[in-house]
Each structure stands twice: as structure tokens, then as C-alpha cells.
Amino acid sequence: MSQKKRTRKRQSTAKTGDKKRTARLTHAVLVLVFFFAFSIFGLKHIERFFDGWSPREATPTAADKIAEKEPRRPGVVLIIDDLGYDKESIDRILRIKQPLNLAVLPHLPHSLYAARAAYRGGKDVILHLPMEPKYASGYTADDAGEGVLLLGFSMDQMREELRRNIMAVPNIVGVNNHMGSKFMENEEPVKTIMRELKARDLYFVDSLTTPNSRGYSVARRLGVKVLKRDVFIDQSERGKEYTMKQLDRLVRIAEKKGIAVGIGHPYPQTIDALEEYMPKIEKKVEFMKISTAALN
């Protein structure tokens, strides 16, 4: 075969190969365009399908139906401070059927009786811990009572006095401060107390006897379960009607916040008010023991 013929044959073969490659490329492009168009079309129809579809609703249980009829009520935590002086007031408080929290002072004539009877009666018992106030008669803050924690104590003395007070009131689940308007404003001593409470898994309720109290903020920072007082519900020189108004105020706060903490004392007029007020309002709010309340 001549050189010219071989050249023409190679050129013909190259052209044929080019045509085949072009055809394959065109075919591939068409296939891609087809799948792209199909995907867009399919997605639209799938979206329409899911837009019009909803899962079958579960059949409501009896508990669900009750929850719908009875939504969760606002929580009201009521603490009665200063128990341990006399037996009669303790017995009257224990006859109240609704949940109450009894804060017992250490080392008083009826401290043990109050703590044991409250525990048997299903109430929460807390230690009403004496702390140094700003104003007291004498440098030892005798007004706060035996077992008072003083700022002049070393940290070891504070821990030892706290432990002695805890041992004096059995069955406690928490602590709140008695007086302490001076002590509670000082962060380092408050930290010492909170670390001891955390180690014993005890909660703390800041009675807020001073607006500058460090109790709530330090407790939260150290991971201690804590609440703080919203309302003092009574005053010794005021009567039953004042306490009723303060209880109304406490309920309004609970309705707004979800939970509210009130602190009262074993005055006869306070117990009279609680005996009358709590049964009337218990369908509107949930009276709570602190141990069952949601603590932050």
C-alpha cells in the first residue's frame, strides 16, 4: 500500500473515532439533563406529598386527659420559722393538713420535739441557723440565740458550730438563716457554710434578712440547691388580716413566677390565718414541701 493511501486511512479512522466520542459525550449530557429534570420534578411531588401528610395522633391516655383538665398550679412554699420555744404552737401547726416547712432553732427546750413531730407528720424539717445580725445586744450577738455563727470565728470554728447545730435538729433536709443581716453580707464566711451544706446534700433558703445577702448567689455558684424568700407573711404587732393580705400577695407572685416562697412565724394570729386561708386556696395553688420543689 502506498504512503498516500495509508495516510488517508488513518485520517478516516480518526474521524470515525471523533464521531463516536462526540456521540458518547452527547448521550452522557442528555442522560444528565434527563436525571436533573426528573429530580426537580420528583422533589416537587415529594414535597407536596409530605406537606399533605401528618402522622397519626396517639390516643390520649387517662393521665393526658387529667393533665388537660388540671394544668399545673403555681407552687407556694410556706416556711414557719423560730420553732422550738413552746410546744403548743408546734402542735397547732402540725394539725394543718397542707404541706408546710418547719424551721427549727437549735438548742431550745422543744427543738427536738418540733423536729421529730414534724418529721412524723410528713412535714419538711429545716435547721433555722442563727447568724450574726447587724444590731444586737452585746458583741456575742446573744439576740440570735445559742449556736449563732459569728464573723469573728475562724473558718474551722464556723464549720464546727454548724455541725453542732445540725446535730441538734434531727431529720433536716435543708437550712435557712435566722437573723444574719451582718453575716450574710460577707461572701467568704457564706462560702464556708455553703460548702458544708453541699457536702451534706442540704438545700439552703435565703431568708433575705438583708437586701445585700450573698446567700442565694453563692449557693447557686457552688451548686447548692437554693431558694430565696419572696414575702414575709406576718409581723408580730399586726393581726390576722395583715397576714391574709400577705398570703394573697404571695399567691400573686407564685402566679407570675411559677413558684413563690413565704416565711412566717408561730404567732397565734399567723396560725389562725393559715388554718383559714390554706384550705380555701389549695385548689388554686399547690402548697409544696421544699424537698419536692424545683430547686435551681
Coordinates of C-alpha atoms in Angstrom, one line a residue:
M1 CA 0.0 0.0 0.0
S2 CA 1.3 3.4 -0.9
Q3 CA 2.1 6.1 1.6
K4 CA -0.7 8.3 0.4
K5 CA -3.3 5.5 0.9
R6 CA -2.1 4.8 4.4
T7 CA -2.4 8.4 5.3
R8 CA -6.0 8.7 4.0
K9 CA -6.9 5.5 6.0
R10 CA -5.5 6.9 9.3
Q11 CA -7.4 10.2 8.7
S12 CA -10.6 8.3 8.1
T13 CA -10.2 6.2 11.2
A14 CA -9.5 9.3 13.3
K15 CA -12.7 11.0 12.0
T16 CA -14.7 7.9 12.8
G17 CA -13.3 7.8 16.4
D18 CA -14.1 11.5 16.9
K19 CA -17.7 11.0 15.8
K20 CA -18.1 8.1 18.2
R21 CA -16.6 10.2 21.1
T22 CA -18.9 13.1 20.3
A23 CA -21.9 10.7 20.2
R24 CA -21.0 9.3 23.6
L25 CA -20.5 12.7 25.1
T26 CA -23.8 13.9 23.7
H27 CA -25.5 10.8 25.1
A28 CA -24.0 11.4 28.5
V29 CA -25.1 15.1 28.5
L30 CA -28.7 14.0 27.6
V31 CA -28.7 11.5 30.4
L32 CA -27.6 14.0 32.9
V33 CA -30.1 16.6 31.7
F34 CA -32.9 13.9 32.0
F35 CA -31.9 12.9 35.5
F36 CA -31.7 16.6 36.6
A37 CA -35.1 17.3 35.2
F38 CA -36.6 14.2 36.8
S39 CA -35.1 15.1 40.2
I40 CA -36.6 18.6 40.2
F41 CA -40.0 17.2 39.1
G42 CA -39.8 14.4 41.7
L43 CA -38.8 16.6 44.6
K44 CA -41.7 18.9 44.0
H45 CA -44.2 16.0 44.1
I46 CA -42.5 14.5 47.2
E47 CA -42.8 17.9 49.0
R48 CA -46.5 18.0 48.1
F49 CA -46.9 14.5 49.4
F50 CA -45.3 15.3 52.8
D51 CA -47.0 18.7 53.1
G52 CA -50.3 16.9 53.0
W53 CA -49.4 14.1 55.3
S54 CA -49.3 14.1 59.1
P55 CA -48.5 11.2 61.4
R56 CA -51.4 9.6 63.1
E57 CA -52.0 11.1 66.5
A58 CA -51.5 8.9 69.5
T59 CA -54.6 8.1 71.5
P60 CA -54.6 10.3 74.7
T61 CA -54.0 8.4 77.9
A62 CA -56.0 8.9 81.1
A63 CA -53.1 10.9 82.5
D64 CA -53.0 13.1 79.5
K65 CA -56.7 13.8 79.9
I66 CA -56.3 14.7 83.6
A67 CA -53.4 17.0 82.7
E68 CA -55.5 18.8 80.2
K69 CA -58.3 19.3 82.7
E70 CA -56.0 20.2 85.6
P71 CA -53.0 22.3 84.4
R72 CA -50.1 22.6 86.8
R73 CA -50.9 25.1 89.6
P74 CA -48.5 27.7 90.8
G75 CA -46.3 26.5 93.7
V76 CA -46.3 28.1 97.1
V77 CA -43.7 27.2 99.7
L78 CA -44.5 28.2 103.2
I79 CA -41.9 28.1 105.9
I80 CA -42.7 28.7 109.6
D81 CA -39.6 30.0 111.4
D82 CA -38.5 30.1 115.1
L83 CA -39.9 26.8 116.2
G84 CA -38.7 25.3 119.5
Y85 CA -39.8 27.8 122.1
D86 CA -43.1 26.3 123.0
K87 CA -45.0 23.1 122.4
E88 CA -48.5 24.5 121.9
S89 CA -47.7 26.4 118.7
I90 CA -45.9 23.4 117.3
D91 CA -48.9 21.1 117.8
R92 CA -51.3 23.7 116.2
I93 CA -49.1 24.0 113.1
L94 CA -48.8 20.2 112.8
R95 CA -52.6 19.9 112.7
I96 CA -52.6 21.9 109.4
K97 CA -53.0 19.2 106.7
Q98 CA -51.5 21.1 103.8
P99 CA -47.7 20.8 103.2
L100 CA -45.6 23.1 105.4
N101 CA -41.9 23.5 106.1
L102 CA -40.9 23.9 109.7
A103 CA -37.7 25.8 110.5
V104 CA -36.4 24.7 113.9
L105 CA -34.0 26.7 116.1
P106 CA -31.3 24.6 117.7
H107 CA -30.8 24.1 121.5
L108 CA -34.2 25.3 122.6
P109 CA -36.5 23.4 125.1
H110 CA -38.7 22.0 122.4
S111 CA -36.3 21.8 119.4
L112 CA -36.1 18.0 119.4
Y113 CA -39.8 17.7 119.9
A114 CA -40.6 20.0 117.0
A115 CA -38.2 18.2 114.6
R116 CA -39.3 14.7 115.4
A117 CA -43.0 15.5 115.4
A118 CA -42.8 17.4 112.1
Y119 CA -40.9 14.5 110.5
R120 CA -43.5 12.0 111.7
G121 CA -46.2 14.4 110.4
G122 CA -44.8 14.4 106.9
K123 CA -43.5 18.0 107.1
D124 CA -40.1 19.1 105.9
V125 CA -37.8 19.9 108.8
I126 CA -35.1 22.6 108.2
L127 CA -32.5 24.0 110.5
H128 CA -33.1 27.6 111.4
L129 CA -29.5 28.6 111.6
P130 CA -28.6 31.5 113.9
M131 CA -26.3 34.1 112.3
E132 CA -24.9 37.3 113.4
P133 CA -27.2 40.3 112.9
K134 CA -26.1 43.9 112.4
Y135 CA -27.8 45.1 115.5
A136 CA -27.6 43.0 118.7
S137 CA -27.1 43.5 122.4
G138 CA -23.5 42.6 123.0
Y139 CA -20.6 41.6 120.8
T140 CA -21.6 37.9 121.0
A141 CA -24.9 38.6 119.2
D142 CA -26.9 36.9 122.0
D143 CA -30.1 38.0 120.4
A144 CA -29.6 35.4 117.7
G145 CA -29.6 32.6 120.3
E146 CA -27.4 29.7 121.1
G147 CA -25.3 28.3 118.3
V148 CA -25.0 31.6 116.5
L149 CA -22.3 31.9 113.8
L150 CA -20.2 35.0 114.2
L151 CA -17.9 36.8 111.8
G152 CA -15.2 36.7 114.4
F153 CA -15.0 32.9 114.2
S154 CA -12.2 31.2 112.3
M155 CA -13.4 29.0 109.4
D156 CA -12.8 25.9 111.5
Q157 CA -14.9 27.4 114.3
M158 CA -17.8 28.2 111.9
R159 CA -17.8 24.6 110.5
E160 CA -17.7 23.1 114.0
E161 CA -20.6 25.3 115.2
L162 CA -22.6 24.5 112.0
R163 CA -22.1 20.8 112.6
R164 CA -23.1 21.1 116.3
N165 CA -26.4 22.9 115.2
I166 CA -27.1 20.3 112.6
M167 CA -26.8 17.5 115.2
A168 CA -29.2 19.4 117.5
V169 CA -32.1 19.3 115.0
P170 CA -32.6 15.7 113.6
N171 CA -34.2 14.8 110.2
I172 CA -33.4 18.1 108.5
V173 CA -33.4 18.4 104.7
G174 CA -32.2 22.0 104.5
V175 CA -31.2 25.2 106.2
N176 CA -32.4 28.8 106.3
N177 CA -30.8 31.7 108.2
H178 CA -32.1 33.1 111.4
M179 CA -31.3 36.8 111.5
G180 CA -27.8 37.1 109.9
S181 CA -28.2 40.5 108.4
K182 CA -24.4 41.1 109.1
F183 CA -23.1 37.6 108.5
M184 CA -24.9 37.0 105.1
E185 CA -23.4 40.1 103.6
N186 CA -19.9 38.6 103.8
E187 CA -19.0 36.3 101.0
E188 CA -16.2 34.2 102.4
P189 CA -18.0 33.0 105.6
V190 CA -21.1 32.3 103.4
K191 CA -18.9 30.2 101.1
T192 CA -17.7 28.2 104.1
I193 CA -21.3 27.4 105.1
M194 CA -22.5 26.6 101.6
R195 CA -19.6 24.1 101.0
E196 CA -20.6 22.3 104.2
L197 CA -24.3 22.2 103.1
K198 CA -23.3 20.9 99.6
A199 CA -21.2 18.1 101.2
R200 CA -24.2 17.0 103.2
D201 CA -26.7 17.4 100.3
L202 CA -28.7 20.0 102.2
Y203 CA -30.6 22.8 100.4
F204 CA -30.5 26.5 101.5
V205 CA -33.3 29.0 101.7
D206 CA -32.0 32.6 101.8
S207 CA -34.4 34.4 104.2
L208 CA -33.1 37.7 102.8
T209 CA -32.9 39.5 106.1
T210 CA -30.7 42.0 104.3
P211 CA -31.0 43.1 100.6
N212 CA -27.3 42.7 100.3
S213 CA -27.3 39.0 101.2
R214 CA -24.7 36.8 99.4
G215 CA -26.5 33.6 100.2
Y216 CA -28.5 33.0 97.0
S217 CA -25.8 33.9 94.6
V218 CA -23.0 32.0 96.4
A219 CA -25.2 28.9 96.8
R220 CA -26.0 28.9 93.1
R221 CA -22.4 29.3 92.1
L222 CA -21.3 26.4 94.3
G223 CA -24.1 24.1 93.1
V224 CA -26.1 24.1 96.3
K225 CA -29.9 23.7 95.9
V226 CA -31.3 27.0 96.8
L227 CA -34.5 29.2 97.0
K228 CA -35.0 32.7 98.4
R229 CA -37.8 34.3 100.3
D230 CA -40.3 36.4 98.4
V231 CA -42.6 37.5 101.2
F232 CA -42.6 37.7 105.0
I233 CA -46.3 36.9 105.6
D234 CA -46.6 38.3 109.1
Q235 CA -45.4 40.8 111.7
S236 CA -45.7 40.3 115.5
E237 CA -47.6 43.6 116.0
R238 CA -50.0 43.1 113.2
G239 CA -53.1 40.9 113.2
K240 CA -54.6 38.1 111.2
E241 CA -56.0 40.4 108.4
Y242 CA -52.5 41.6 107.6
T243 CA -51.3 38.0 107.2
M244 CA -54.2 37.2 104.9
K245 CA -53.3 40.1 102.7
Q246 CA -49.6 39.0 102.6
L247 CA -50.7 35.5 101.7
D248 CA -52.7 37.0 98.8
R249 CA -49.6 38.8 97.7
L250 CA -47.6 35.6 97.9
V251 CA -50.1 33.8 95.7
R252 CA -49.9 36.6 93.1
I253 CA -46.2 36.3 93.0
A254 CA -46.5 32.5 92.5
E255 CA -48.9 33.0 89.6
K256 CA -46.4 35.3 88.0
K257 CA -43.2 33.4 88.6
G258 CA -44.5 29.8 88.9
I259 CA -43.3 29.4 92.5
A260 CA -43.0 31.7 95.5
V261 CA -41.6 31.4 99.0
G262 CA -43.2 32.8 102.1
I263 CA -41.9 32.9 105.6
G264 CA -44.0 33.3 108.7
H265 CA -43.7 32.7 112.5
P266 CA -45.7 30.7 115.1
Y267 CA -47.7 33.7 116.2
P268 CA -51.3 32.8 117.2
Q269 CA -52.7 35.2 114.5
T270 CA -50.5 33.7 111.9
I271 CA -51.7 30.2 112.7
D272 CA -55.3 31.4 112.7
A273 CA -54.8 32.9 109.2
L274 CA -53.1 29.7 107.8
E275 CA -55.9 27.5 109.2
E276 CA -58.5 29.6 107.4
Y277 CA -56.6 30.5 104.2
M278 CA -54.9 27.4 103.1
P279 CA -58.0 25.1 102.6
K280 CA -59.7 27.9 100.6
I281 CA -56.8 28.4 98.2
E282 CA -55.4 24.9 97.8
K283 CA -57.3 24.3 94.5
K284 CA -55.7 27.4 93.1
V285 CA -52.2 26.8 94.1
E286 CA -50.0 23.8 95.1
F287 CA -48.6 24.1 98.6
M288 CA -45.2 22.4 98.5
K289 CA -42.5 21.0 100.7
I290 CA -39.2 22.5 99.7
S291 CA -37.7 19.0 99.1
T292 CA -40.2 18.5 96.3
A293 CA -40.0 22.0 94.9
A294 CA -37.9 22.7 91.8
L295 CA -34.6 24.0 93.2
N296 CA -32.1 25.8 90.9

